[in-house]
Amino acid sequence: MKFVTKRIHAFLDYPVAIALIALPFLLGLGDSSPLALQLSVVTGIAAFILTLLTDHHLGVFKVISYKMHLVVDFLVAIVFIITPFAFSFDGIDAYYYWINGVAVLTVVSLHKSEIVV
């Protein structure tokens, strides 16, 4: 039941990066720690750059393989899930990271391998 293609993933990347930058401000993150806001913004900027550099049809410079992009996404998801425990985030700060981490893990796990002929 894997249906997230490279093309679909590419279309998700830019809006997700922008959301990681904007949502912390809109949701008022940072009550339990200023790091809750800052980490998301930095991750959003890094995600935007990663997308620009990824070898898919919306990548601009195409220097990072799509497979490596998926590995980075997976690692970011794990970090997001662990972060609230590691830095004692609570409330909306913790839920934000857990929800984002699970969402990214879901997208990566639903990745459909593409057969190149």
mmCIF file of N, CA and C in Angstrom:
data_model
loop_
_atom_site.group_PDB
_atom_site.id
_atom_site.type_symbol
_atom_site.label_atom_id
_atom_site.label_comp_id
_atom_site.label_asym_id
_atom_site.label_seq_id
_atom_site.Cartn_x
_atom_site.Cartn_y
_atom_site.Cartn_z
ATOM 1 N N MET A 1 0.832 -1.190 0.000
ATOM 2 C CA MET A 1 0.000 0.000 0.000
ATOM 3 C C MET A 1 0.882 1.261 0.000
ATOM 4 N N LYS A 2 2.043 1.164 -0.587
ATOM 5 C CA LYS A 2 2.931 2.318 -0.661
ATOM 6 C C LYS A 2 2.577 3.133 -1.892
ATOM 7 N N PHE A 3 2.295 4.410 -1.673
ATOM 8 C CA PHE A 3 1.802 5.231 -2.783
ATOM 9 C C PHE A 3 2.479 6.595 -2.905
ATOM 10 N N VAL A 4 3.381 6.928 -2.001
ATOM 11 C CA VAL A 4 4.044 8.228 -2.067
ATOM 12 C C VAL A 4 5.214 8.112 -3.049
ATOM 13 N N THR A 5 5.004 8.633 -4.230
ATOM 14 C CA THR A 5 6.027 8.583 -5.266
ATOM 15 C C THR A 5 7.031 9.720 -5.071
ATOM 16 N N LYS A 6 8.098 9.638 -5.818
ATOM 17 C CA LYS A 6 9.118 10.686 -5.792
ATOM 18 C C LYS A 6 8.487 12.034 -6.163
ATOM 19 N N ARG A 7 7.587 12.023 -7.124
ATOM 20 C CA ARG A 7 6.911 13.248 -7.576
ATOM 21 C C ARG A 7 6.019 13.837 -6.474
ATOM 22 N N ILE A 8 5.229 12.984 -5.833
ATOM 23 C CA ILE A 8 4.350 13.442 -4.748
ATOM 24 C C ILE A 8 5.207 14.008 -3.611
ATOM 25 N N HIS A 9 6.273 13.290 -3.275
ATOM 26 C CA HIS A 9 7.154 13.731 -2.196
ATOM 27 C C HIS A 9 7.740 15.110 -2.520
ATOM 28 N N ALA A 10 8.149 15.293 -3.759
ATOM 29 C CA ALA A 10 8.724 16.579 -4.174
ATOM 30 C C ALA A 10 7.720 17.717 -3.968
ATOM 31 N N PHE A 11 6.455 17.470 -4.284
ATOM 32 C CA PHE A 11 5.436 18.509 -4.108
ATOM 33 C C PHE A 11 5.151 18.793 -2.637
ATOM 34 N N LEU A 12 5.417 17.839 -1.754
ATOM 35 C CA LEU A 12 5.203 18.046 -0.324
ATOM 36 C C LEU A 12 6.352 18.823 0.325
ATOM 37 N N ASP A 13 7.546 18.685 -0.233
ATOM 38 C CA ASP A 13 8.744 19.214 0.417
ATOM 39 C C ASP A 13 8.726 20.722 0.676
ATOM 40 N N TYR A 14 8.427 21.514 -0.321
ATOM 41 C CA TYR A 14 8.475 22.973 -0.133
ATOM 42 C C TYR A 14 7.421 23.467 0.866
ATOM 43 N N PRO A 15 6.160 23.027 0.757
ATOM 44 C CA PRO A 15 5.172 23.479 1.754
ATOM 45 C C PRO A 15 5.516 23.041 3.178
ATOM 46 N N VAL A 16 6.069 21.834 3.320
ATOM 47 C CA VAL A 16 6.455 21.364 4.656
ATOM 48 C C VAL A 16 7.582 22.232 5.215
ATOM 49 N N ALA A 17 8.568 22.548 4.393
ATOM 50 C CA ALA A 17 9.671 23.406 4.843
ATOM 51 C C ALA A 17 9.142 24.767 5.296
ATOM 52 N N ILE A 18 8.254 25.346 4.512
ATOM 53 C CA ILE A 18 7.680 26.652 4.866
ATOM 54 C C ILE A 18 6.850 26.545 6.146
ATOM 55 N N ALA A 19 6.106 25.446 6.290
ATOM 56 C CA ALA A 19 5.310 25.242 7.505
ATOM 57 C C ALA A 19 6.207 25.123 8.737
ATOM 58 N N LEU A 20 7.336 24.425 8.600
ATOM 59 C CA LEU A 20 8.256 24.293 9.731
ATOM 60 C C LEU A 20 8.829 25.647 10.149
ATOM 61 N N ILE A 21 8.905 26.564 9.219
ATOM 62 C CA ILE A 21 9.397 27.914 9.535
ATOM 63 C C ILE A 21 8.290 28.778 10.140
ATOM 64 N N ALA A 22 7.095 28.698 9.586
ATOM 65 C CA ALA A 22 6.007 29.595 9.992
ATOM 66 C C ALA A 22 5.183 29.104 11.186
ATOM 67 N N LEU A 23 4.890 27.812 11.240
ATOM 68 C CA LEU A 23 3.986 27.303 12.283
ATOM 69 C C LEU A 23 4.434 27.568 13.721
ATOM 70 N N PRO A 24 5.721 27.503 14.027
ATOM 71 C CA PRO A 24 6.103 27.782 15.419
ATOM 72 C C PRO A 24 5.658 29.166 15.894
ATOM 73 N N PHE A 25 5.680 30.131 14.981
ATOM 74 C CA PHE A 25 5.239 31.479 15.332
ATOM 75 C C PHE A 25 3.716 31.533 15.443
ATOM 76 N N LEU A 26 3.041 30.894 14.497
ATOM 77 C CA LEU A 26 1.578 30.903 14.499
ATOM 78 C C LEU A 26 0.993 30.148 15.693
ATOM 79 N N LEU A 27 1.679 29.082 16.104
ATOM 80 C CA LEU A 27 1.192 28.271 17.224
ATOM 81 C C LEU A 27 1.709 28.747 18.579
ATOM 82 N N GLY A 28 2.629 29.695 18.547
ATOM 83 C CA GLY A 28 3.189 30.201 19.798
ATOM 84 C C GLY A 28 4.093 29.204 20.507
ATOM 85 N N LEU A 29 4.870 28.450 19.736
ATOM 86 C CA LEU A 29 5.784 27.489 20.362
ATOM 87 C C LEU A 29 6.831 28.220 21.190
ATOM 88 N N GLY A 30 7.386 27.517 22.148
ATOM 89 C CA GLY A 30 8.455 28.070 22.954
ATOM 90 C C GLY A 30 8.106 28.253 24.415
ATOM 91 N N ASP A 31 6.909 27.857 24.836
ATOM 92 C CA ASP A 31 6.532 28.014 26.245
ATOM 93 C C ASP A 31 7.401 27.167 27.166
ATOM 94 N N SER A 32 7.667 25.932 26.757
ATOM 95 C CA SER A 32 8.471 25.068 27.628
ATOM 96 C C SER A 32 9.969 25.284 27.419
ATOM 97 N N SER A 33 10.324 25.811 26.250
ATOM 98 C CA SER A 33 11.725 26.099 25.948
ATOM 99 C C SER A 33 11.791 26.896 24.649
ATOM 100 N N PRO A 34 12.609 27.939 24.596
ATOM 101 C CA PRO A 34 12.775 28.694 23.347
ATOM 102 C C PRO A 34 13.295 27.805 22.209
ATOM 103 N N LEU A 35 13.975 26.725 22.570
ATOM 104 C CA LEU A 35 14.501 25.795 21.580
ATOM 105 C C LEU A 35 13.384 25.167 20.739
ATOM 106 N N ALA A 36 12.190 25.040 21.312
ATOM 107 C CA ALA A 36 11.066 24.449 20.585
ATOM 108 C C ALA A 36 10.740 25.266 19.328
ATOM 109 N N LEU A 37 10.811 26.562 19.429
ATOM 110 C CA LEU A 37 10.579 27.434 18.282
ATOM 111 C C LEU A 37 11.792 27.422 17.350
ATOM 112 N N GLN A 38 12.953 27.607 17.914
ATOM 113 C CA GLN A 38 14.172 27.738 17.113
ATOM 114 C C GLN A 38 14.497 26.480 16.310
ATOM 115 N N LEU A 39 14.343 25.319 16.910
ATOM 116 C CA LEU A 39 14.675 24.063 16.231
ATOM 117 C C LEU A 39 13.811 23.852 14.990
ATOM 118 N N SER A 40 12.547 24.180 15.083
ATOM 119 C CA SER A 40 11.660 24.015 13.932
ATOM 120 C C SER A 40 12.043 24.961 12.805
ATOM 121 N N VAL A 41 12.339 26.208 13.147
ATOM 122 C CA VAL A 41 12.709 27.192 12.124
ATOM 123 C C VAL A 41 14.001 26.765 11.423
ATOM 124 N N VAL A 42 14.992 26.367 12.188
ATOM 125 C CA VAL A 42 16.259 25.923 11.601
ATOM 126 C C VAL A 42 16.042 24.673 10.742
ATOM 127 N N THR A 43 15.228 23.755 11.227
ATOM 128 C CA THR A 43 14.935 22.539 10.453
ATOM 129 C C THR A 43 14.192 22.888 9.166
ATOM 130 N N GLY A 44 13.284 23.847 9.231
ATOM 131 C CA GLY A 44 12.558 24.284 8.033
ATOM 132 C C GLY A 44 13.485 24.878 6.990
ATOM 133 N N ILE A 45 14.417 25.693 7.435
ATOM 134 C CA ILE A 45 15.399 26.287 6.510
ATOM 135 C C ILE A 45 16.262 25.185 5.897
ATOM 136 N N ALA A 46 16.713 24.250 6.738
ATOM 137 C CA ALA A 46 17.524 23.134 6.241
ATOM 138 C C ALA A 46 16.721 22.269 5.266
ATOM 139 N N ALA A 47 15.437 22.046 5.553
ATOM 140 C CA ALA A 47 14.586 21.247 4.670
ATOM 141 C C ALA A 47 14.402 21.938 3.316
ATOM 142 N N PHE A 48 14.276 23.258 3.346
ATOM 143 C CA PHE A 48 14.139 24.015 2.104
ATOM 144 C C PHE A 48 15.404 23.869 1.255
ATOM 145 N N ILE A 49 16.558 24.000 1.895
ATOM 146 C CA ILE A 49 17.833 23.852 1.191
ATOM 147 C C ILE A 49 17.991 22.425 0.670
ATOM 148 N N LEU A 50 17.643 21.440 1.497
ATOM 149 C CA LEU A 50 17.709 20.035 1.068
ATOM 150 C C LEU A 50 16.857 19.804 -0.174
ATOM 151 N N THR A 51 15.683 20.378 -0.196
ATOM 152 C CA THR A 51 14.788 20.221 -1.338
ATOM 153 C C THR A 51 15.372 20.868 -2.586
ATOM 154 N N LEU A 52 15.948 22.040 -2.429
ATOM 155 C CA LEU A 52 16.603 22.693 -3.576
ATOM 156 C C LEU A 52 17.721 21.832 -4.148
ATOM 157 N N LEU A 53 18.396 21.084 -3.285
ATOM 158 C CA LEU A 53 19.562 20.302 -3.690
ATOM 159 C C LEU A 53 19.243 18.860 -4.103
ATOM 160 N N THR A 54 17.994 18.437 -3.946
ATOM 161 C CA THR A 54 17.630 17.040 -4.198
ATOM 162 C C THR A 54 17.396 16.771 -5.680
ATOM 163 N N ASP A 55 17.802 15.588 -6.091
ATOM 164 C CA ASP A 55 17.642 15.150 -7.476
ATOM 165 C C ASP A 55 16.220 14.610 -7.696
ATOM 166 N N HIS A 56 15.276 15.533 -7.741
ATOM 167 C CA HIS A 56 13.912 15.233 -8.190
ATOM 168 C C HIS A 56 13.445 16.418 -9.024
ATOM 169 N N HIS A 57 12.268 16.298 -9.629
ATOM 170 C CA HIS A 57 11.887 17.306 -10.632
ATOM 171 C C HIS A 57 11.699 18.719 -10.080
ATOM 172 N N LEU A 58 11.564 18.875 -8.773
ATOM 173 C CA LEU A 58 11.464 20.222 -8.207
ATOM 174 C C LEU A 58 12.774 20.684 -7.567
ATOM 175 N N GLY A 59 13.788 19.834 -7.604
ATOM 176 C CA GLY A 59 15.101 20.228 -7.118
ATOM 177 C C GLY A 59 15.747 21.168 -8.124
ATOM 178 N N VAL A 60 16.461 22.141 -7.654
ATOM 179 C CA VAL A 60 17.073 23.132 -8.532
ATOM 180 C C VAL A 60 18.496 22.731 -8.908
ATOM 181 N N PHE A 61 19.251 22.215 -7.934
ATOM 182 C CA PHE A 61 20.662 21.916 -8.185
ATOM 183 C C PHE A 61 20.957 20.417 -8.333
ATOM 184 N N LYS A 62 20.098 19.555 -7.834
ATOM 185 C CA LYS A 62 20.155 18.103 -8.033
ATOM 186 C C LYS A 62 21.510 17.476 -7.698
ATOM 187 N N VAL A 63 22.026 17.785 -6.528
ATOM 188 C CA VAL A 63 23.304 17.211 -6.118
ATOM 189 C C VAL A 63 23.161 16.144 -5.023
ATOM 190 N N ILE A 64 22.005 16.046 -4.413
ATOM 191 C CA ILE A 64 21.745 15.035 -3.389
ATOM 192 C C ILE A 64 20.753 14.032 -3.959
ATOM 193 N N SER A 65 21.075 12.758 -3.848
ATOM 194 C CA SER A 65 20.178 11.730 -4.383
ATOM 195 C C SER A 65 18.862 11.725 -3.605
ATOM 196 N N TYR A 66 17.825 11.284 -4.283
ATOM 197 C CA TYR A 66 16.518 11.188 -3.631
ATOM 198 C C TYR A 66 16.581 10.187 -2.479
ATOM 199 N N LYS A 67 17.343 9.116 -2.648
ATOM 200 C CA LYS A 67 17.494 8.121 -1.589
ATOM 201 C C LYS A 67 18.111 8.756 -0.342
ATOM 202 N N MET A 68 19.142 9.591 -0.527
ATOM 203 C CA MET A 68 19.767 10.269 0.612
ATOM 204 C C MET A 68 18.773 11.248 1.246
ATOM 205 N N HIS A 69 17.963 11.891 0.441
ATOM 206 C CA HIS A 69 16.917 12.801 0.938
ATOM 207 C C HIS A 69 15.980 12.031 1.875
ATOM 208 N N LEU A 70 15.585 10.824 1.469
ATOM 209 C CA LEU A 70 14.703 10.007 2.306
ATOM 210 C C LEU A 70 15.381 9.619 3.617
ATOM 211 N N VAL A 71 16.673 9.333 3.566
ATOM 212 C CA VAL A 71 17.423 9.003 4.783
ATOM 213 C C VAL A 71 17.420 10.198 5.735
ATOM 214 N N VAL A 72 17.660 11.389 5.198
ATOM 215 C CA VAL A 72 17.650 12.603 6.024
ATOM 216 C C VAL A 72 16.261 12.813 6.621
ATOM 217 N N ASP A 73 15.216 12.650 5.821
ATOM 218 C CA ASP A 73 13.848 12.783 6.334
ATOM 219 C C ASP A 73 13.598 11.816 7.491
ATOM 220 N N PHE A 74 14.033 10.573 7.320
ATOM 221 C CA PHE A 74 13.857 9.559 8.362
ATOM 222 C C PHE A 74 14.575 9.985 9.650
ATOM 223 N N LEU A 75 15.813 10.432 9.518
ATOM 224 C CA LEU A 75 16.584 10.837 10.690
ATOM 225 C C LEU A 75 15.967 12.048 11.390
ATOM 226 N N VAL A 76 15.474 12.999 10.608
ATOM 227 C CA VAL A 76 14.807 14.170 11.195
ATOM 228 C C VAL A 76 13.554 13.733 11.953
ATOM 229 N N ALA A 77 12.805 12.795 11.397
ATOM 230 C CA ALA A 77 11.603 12.298 12.071
ATOM 231 C C ALA A 77 11.952 11.687 13.429
ATOM 232 N N ILE A 78 13.002 10.878 13.463
ATOM 233 C CA ILE A 78 13.426 10.255 14.726
ATOM 234 C C ILE A 78 13.850 11.329 15.728
ATOM 235 N N VAL A 79 14.624 12.303 15.266
ATOM 236 C CA VAL A 79 15.054 13.400 16.148
ATOM 237 C C VAL A 79 13.844 14.158 16.679
ATOM 238 N N PHE A 80 12.871 14.422 15.824
ATOM 239 C CA PHE A 80 11.671 15.144 16.261
ATOM 240 C C PHE A 80 10.903 14.357 17.324
ATOM 241 N N ILE A 81 10.854 13.053 17.198
ATOM 242 C CA ILE A 81 10.127 12.240 18.178
ATOM 243 C C ILE A 81 10.867 12.208 19.518
ATOM 244 N N ILE A 82 12.190 12.184 19.480
ATOM 245 C CA ILE A 82 13.000 12.126 20.700
ATOM 246 C C ILE A 82 13.144 13.489 21.384
ATOM 247 N N THR A 83 13.145 14.552 20.598
ATOM 248 C CA THR A 83 13.423 15.901 21.108
ATOM 249 C C THR A 83 12.596 16.314 22.333
ATOM 250 N N PRO A 84 11.281 16.102 22.357
ATOM 251 C CA PRO A 84 10.532 16.530 23.548
ATOM 252 C C PRO A 84 11.012 15.853 24.833
ATOM 253 N N PHE A 85 11.443 14.592 24.721
ATOM 254 C CA PHE A 85 11.967 13.890 25.895
ATOM 255 C C PHE A 85 13.339 14.447 26.280
ATOM 256 N N ALA A 86 14.181 14.641 25.269
ATOM 257 C CA ALA A 86 15.563 15.072 25.517
ATOM 258 C C ALA A 86 15.647 16.490 26.084
ATOM 259 N N PHE A 87 14.727 17.361 25.667
ATOM 260 C CA PHE A 87 14.797 18.761 26.089
ATOM 261 C C PHE A 87 13.637 19.187 26.981
ATOM 262 N N SER A 88 12.900 18.222 27.488
ATOM 263 C CA SER A 88 11.789 18.467 28.422
ATOM 264 C C SER A 88 10.731 19.412 27.872
ATOM 265 N N PHE A 89 10.419 19.255 26.585
ATOM 266 C CA PHE A 89 9.308 20.021 26.023
ATOM 267 C C PHE A 89 8.021 19.441 26.590
ATOM 268 N N ASP A 90 7.037 20.297 26.812
ATOM 269 C CA ASP A 90 5.726 19.796 27.195
ATOM 270 C C ASP A 90 4.650 20.595 26.480
ATOM 271 N N GLY A 91 3.418 20.175 26.636
ATOM 272 C CA GLY A 91 2.291 20.852 26.008
ATOM 273 C C GLY A 91 2.405 20.896 24.497
ATOM 274 N N ILE A 92 2.013 22.017 23.934
ATOM 275 C CA ILE A 92 2.005 22.187 22.475
ATOM 276 C C ILE A 92 3.395 21.979 21.881
ATOM 277 N N ASP A 93 4.437 22.350 22.612
ATOM 278 C CA ASP A 93 5.802 22.163 22.111
ATOM 279 C C ASP A 93 6.078 20.679 21.852
ATOM 280 N N ALA A 94 5.740 19.835 22.804
ATOM 281 C CA ALA A 94 5.972 18.396 22.654
ATOM 282 C C ALA A 94 5.074 17.810 21.568
ATOM 283 N N TYR A 95 3.790 18.145 21.611
ATOM 284 C CA TYR A 95 2.853 17.583 20.622
ATOM 285 C C TYR A 95 3.254 17.967 19.201
ATOM 286 N N TYR A 96 3.713 19.168 19.007
ATOM 287 C CA TYR A 96 4.147 19.642 17.691
ATOM 288 C C TYR A 96 5.238 18.738 17.125
ATOM 289 N N TYR A 97 6.239 18.435 17.940
ATOM 290 C CA TYR A 97 7.345 17.601 17.469
ATOM 291 C C TYR A 97 6.926 16.145 17.287
ATOM 292 N N TRP A 98 6.120 15.628 18.189
ATOM 293 C CA TRP A 98 5.668 14.240 18.033
ATOM 294 C C TRP A 98 4.804 14.080 16.780
ATOM 295 N N ILE A 99 3.892 14.997 16.561
ATOM 296 C CA ILE A 99 3.007 14.913 15.388
ATOM 297 C C ILE A 99 3.814 15.037 14.101
ATOM 298 N N ASN A 100 4.729 16.009 14.049
ATOM 299 C CA ASN A 100 5.557 16.163 12.855
ATOM 300 C C ASN A 100 6.449 14.946 12.630
ATOM 301 N N GLY A 101 7.032 14.431 13.690
ATOM 302 C CA GLY A 101 7.889 13.255 13.565
ATOM 303 C C GLY A 101 7.133 12.054 13.031
ATOM 304 N N VAL A 102 5.962 11.803 13.571
ATOM 305 C CA VAL A 102 5.140 10.672 13.106
ATOM 306 C C VAL A 102 4.684 10.902 11.666
ATOM 307 N N ALA A 103 4.330 12.129 11.330
ATOM 308 C CA ALA A 103 3.898 12.429 9.957
ATOM 309 C C ALA A 103 5.019 12.161 8.957
ATOM 310 N N VAL A 104 6.224 12.598 9.274
ATOM 311 C CA VAL A 104 7.354 12.376 8.359
ATOM 312 C C VAL A 104 7.681 10.888 8.271
ATOM 313 N N LEU A 105 7.668 10.180 9.392
ATOM 314 C CA LEU A 105 7.894 8.729 9.352
ATOM 315 C C LEU A 105 6.850 8.032 8.483
ATOM 316 N N THR A 106 5.615 8.486 8.573
ATOM 317 C CA THR A 106 4.547 7.904 7.763
ATOM 318 C C THR A 106 4.807 8.125 6.281
ATOM 319 N N VAL A 107 5.161 9.351 5.907
ATOM 320 C CA VAL A 107 5.429 9.647 4.496
ATOM 321 C C VAL A 107 6.604 8.810 3.986
ATOM 322 N N VAL A 108 7.668 8.745 4.771
ATOM 323 C CA VAL A 108 8.838 7.967 4.347
ATOM 324 C C VAL A 108 8.484 6.483 4.243
ATOM 325 N N SER A 109 7.704 5.976 5.181
ATOM 326 C CA SER A 109 7.355 4.553 5.150
ATOM 327 C C SER A 109 6.385 4.217 4.020
ATOM 328 N N LEU A 110 5.667 5.202 3.523
ATOM 329 C CA LEU A 110 4.742 4.976 2.412
ATOM 330 C C LEU A 110 5.378 5.262 1.058
ATOM 331 N N HIS A 111 6.703 5.471 1.068
ATOM 332 C CA HIS A 111 7.440 5.730 -0.172
ATOM 333 C C HIS A 111 7.345 4.529 -1.103
ATOM 334 N N LYS A 112 6.953 4.786 -2.329
ATOM 335 C CA LYS A 112 6.832 3.745 -3.342
ATOM 336 C C LYS A 112 8.119 3.718 -4.170
ATOM 337 N N SER A 113 8.784 2.573 -4.168
ATOM 338 C CA SER A 113 9.986 2.421 -4.962
ATOM 339 C C SER A 113 9.632 2.562 -6.436
ATOM 340 N N GLU A 114 10.501 3.242 -7.154
ATOM 341 C CA GLU A 114 10.262 3.439 -8.584
ATOM 342 C C GLU A 114 11.228 2.571 -9.366
ATOM 343 N N ILE A 115 10.699 1.809 -10.277
ATOM 344 C CA ILE A 115 11.509 0.923 -11.097
ATOM 345 C C ILE A 115 12.007 1.691 -12.304
ATOM 346 N N VAL A 116 13.320 1.686 -12.455
ATOM 347 C CA VAL A 116 13.931 2.369 -13.592
ATOM 348 C C VAL A 116 14.301 1.308 -14.615
ATOM 349 N N VAL A 117 13.810 1.488 -15.823
ATOM 350 C CA VAL A 117 14.094 0.501 -16.879
ATOM 351 C C VAL A 117 15.095 1.024 -17.884
#
